[in-house]
C-alpha cells in the first residue's frame, strides 16, 4: 500500500483527488489538510464524499509516514510547502504552477513572485505522462501540468516535427471549476449562467507554459496565441486549435495517423473521427482529439476535450503517482471521478 496525503484538500482539485485516492486499491490516505476546515469531518464539508476522516492543519512534521504528498494550493502558496516536503524526504506532486516553468526568471513576470528554489525547478518533471513517462517514473517532484496546457499539448506535440507549424492559435473554452472554489463577481453564477465570454485575451499565464513545452520539442520557432473563454458549465475544457503548417498542407488522414501512432496503446488519449464534445470526457481521465484539415484556410484544425479537474488536474496527478510507484497507470482511474 502507498501512503498518501493531500495539502489543500478542500479545494476543487483536492476534493476530486480525495475521492480518487479513497477509491484507489493501493492507497491509504494519511493526512488531508485544510486551514479553513481543520477539525471538521470530510463528509460534513463534502456530503457527496463518502470518506471517513477529518481535516487537519498542515504540519510537515506529521507527514513522515506519507510516501507521496499532493499539494493542491494556489500558485505562489505552494512552493514553500513543496520545498519543505521535499527537504523532508517526501515525493511530491504539485498541482500548482510553482514548478512548471523551467526558467526562474519567468516567475516574477508571469506569477508575480521571485522563485527561491532554482535547485528544485531543475529537478521538477513536467508531468504529462503520455509525453514524459520515463522521467515521471523516477521523479521526486512532479509539476502537474495546467488544465489548458494538457489538452493543447497532447493535440499539438505529435505534429511539431512533421508539420513544422509557423503559427498556432488556441481558442479554449473552460467550465467554471477551472477557477477554483473562490467566487468573484466574474465567476458568480448570475454572471456565468446563460452567458459566454473570453478573458485574459493577451498574456494568460498558461501561454508561457504551453510555449515552453512546445519550444522544447519544436525544431523551429513558432508564433503562439492563446485565448481562454468561460463556459456556463461546471467541468471540462474544449480547445479548438488552428495550426498553420510551414510544409505542404497534409491530408486529414495523414494528421490523424500521426496522432494515432503517437497515442497507440495509451489508455487515456483517444483520437476520434466524430467531433468530440465535453460530455464524452467529463468526470473521466480521458482526452479526446479530432482533426479537420481546412484547405481553403490553409489550416489544420484540432479539437481537444478533457475534464479540467480530472485529466487537467487530479486524475493526471494520480496517473503520475501510479507511474512513480510502478503501478498500472490506470489504477483508480477507471471509474468516473
Ligand atoms: N481547478 C482546476 O481546474 C485546476 C486545474 C489544474 C490545476 N489547478 C491548480 O491546482 C491548484 C488548486 O486548484 P483548486 O482549483 O483546487 O483551487 P481552490 O479550489 O481555490 O483550492 C485551493 C485550496 O488551497 C487552500 N489554501 C491554502 N492557502 C490558501 C490561500 N492563501 N488562498 C487560497 N486557498 C488557500 C484552500 O483550502 P483551506 O482554506 O481549506 O486550506 C483552498 O481550498 C491551483 O494552483 C490551481 O491553479 C487547478
Coordinates of N, CA and C and ligand atoms in Angstrom, one line a residue, residues 8 10-14 33-37 72-75 77 95-97 100 145-147 177-182 308-309 312-313, ligand 1:
X8 N -4.2 21.0 1.2 CA -5.2 21.9 0.5 C -6.3 21.0 -0.1
X10 N -9.4 20.7 0.5 CA -10.8 21.2 0.4 C -11.1 22.0 -0.8
X11 N -10.0 22.2 -1.6 CA -10.3 23.0 -2.9 C -10.9 22.0 -3.9
X12 N -11.2 22.5 -5.1 CA -11.9 21.7 -6.1 C -11.0 20.5 -6.5
X13 N -9.7 20.8 -6.7 CA -8.8 19.6 -7.1 C -8.6 18.7 -6.0
X14 N -8.5 19.3 -4.8 CA -8.2 18.5 -3.6 C -9.4 17.5 -3.3
X33 N -5.2 18.0 4.6 CA -5.0 19.2 5.3 C -5.9 20.3 4.8
X34 N -6.3 21.2 5.8 CA -7.1 22.4 5.5 C -6.8 23.4 6.5
X35 N -6.8 24.7 6.1 CA -6.7 25.8 7.0 C -8.2 26.1 7.5
X36 N -9.1 26.3 6.5 CA -10.4 26.8 6.8 C -11.3 25.7 7.5
X37 N -11.1 24.4 7.2 CA -12.0 23.4 7.7 C -11.3 22.4 8.7
X72 N -2.2 20.9 -3.4 CA -3.3 21.5 -4.1 C -3.5 22.9 -3.7
X73 N -2.4 23.7 -3.5 CA -2.5 25.1 -3.1 C -2.5 26.0 -4.3
X74 N -3.0 27.2 -4.2 CA -2.9 28.2 -5.3 C -1.4 28.5 -5.6
X75 N -1.1 29.0 -6.8 CA 0.3 29.3 -7.1 C 0.8 30.4 -6.1
X77 N 1.5 30.0 -3.2 CA 1.4 29.5 -1.9 C 2.0 28.1 -1.8
X95 N 0.2 20.4 -7.8 CA -0.8 20.7 -8.9 C -0.8 22.2 -9.3
X96 N 0.0 23.0 -8.5 CA 0.0 24.4 -8.9 C 1.1 24.6 -10.0
X97 N 1.2 25.9 -10.3 CA 2.2 26.2 -11.4 C 3.6 26.5 -10.9
X100 N 6.3 24.4 -12.7 CA 6.1 24.1 -14.1 C 7.0 24.8 -15.1
X145 N 0.8 19.3 -15.0 CA 0.5 20.4 -15.9 C -0.7 21.2 -15.7
X146 N -0.8 22.4 -16.2 CA -2.0 23.2 -16.2 C -3.1 22.5 -17.0
X147 N -4.4 22.9 -16.7 CA -5.5 22.3 -17.4 C -5.5 22.7 -18.9
X177 N -15.3 25.4 -12.9 CA -14.5 24.8 -11.9 C -13.0 25.1 -12.1
X178 N -12.6 25.5 -13.3 CA -11.2 25.8 -13.6 C -10.7 27.0 -12.7
X179 N -11.6 27.8 -12.2 CA -11.3 28.9 -11.5 C -11.1 28.7 -10.0
X180 N -11.3 27.4 -9.6 CA -11.2 27.1 -8.1 C -12.4 27.5 -7.4
X181 N -12.4 27.2 -6.0 CA -13.7 27.3 -5.3 C -14.0 28.7 -4.9
X182 N -13.1 29.6 -4.9 CA -13.4 31.0 -4.6 C -14.2 31.7 -5.6
X308 N -11.3 19.3 -16.9 CA -10.2 20.1 -16.3 C -9.8 19.6 -14.9
X309 N -10.8 19.0 -14.1 CA -10.5 18.6 -12.8 C -9.9 17.2 -12.8
X312 N -7.1 17.2 -16.5 CA -6.4 18.5 -16.4 C -5.9 18.8 -15.0
X313 N -6.0 17.9 -14.0 CA -5.5 18.2 -12.7 C -5.4 16.9 -11.9
Ligands
LIG1 N1 -9.4 24.0 -10.8 C1 -8.8 23.4 -11.8 O1 -9.4 23.0 -12.8 C2 -7.3 23.3 -11.8 C3 -6.7 22.5 -12.9 C4 -5.3 22.4 -12.9 C5 -4.5 22.9 -11.9 N2 -5.1 23.7 -10.9 C6 -4.2 24.2 -9.9 O2 -4.4 23.4 -8.7 C7 -4.2 24.2 -7.5 C8 -5.5 24.1 -6.7 O3 -6.6 24.4 -7.5 P1 -8.1 24.4 -7.0 O4 -9.0 24.7 -8.2 O5 -8.3 23.2 -6.2 O6 -8.1 25.7 -6.0 P2 -9.1 26.1 -4.9 O7 -10.4 25.4 -5.2 O8 -9.1 27.5 -4.8 O9 -8.5 25.4 -3.6 C9 -7.2 25.8 -3.1 C10 -7.2 25.3 -1.7 O10 -5.9 25.7 -1.1 C11 -6.1 26.1 0.3 N3 -5.3 27.3 0.5 C12 -4.2 27.4 1.3 N4 -3.7 28.6 1.3 C13 -4.5 29.3 0.5 C14 -4.5 30.7 0.2 N5 -3.6 31.6 0.6 N6 -5.5 31.1 -0.6 C15 -6.5 30.3 -1.1 N7 -6.5 29.0 -0.8 C16 -5.6 28.5 0.0 C17 -7.6 26.3 0.5 O11 -8.1 25.4 1.4 P3 -8.2 25.6 3.0 O12 -8.5 27.0 3.3 O13 -9.2 24.6 3.4 O14 -6.8 25.2 3.5 C18 -8.2 26.0 -0.8 O15 -9.3 25.1 -0.7 C19 -4.1 25.7 -8.0 O16 -2.7 26.0 -8.0 C20 -4.6 25.6 -9.4 O17 -4.1 26.6 -10.3 C21 -6.5 23.8 -10.8

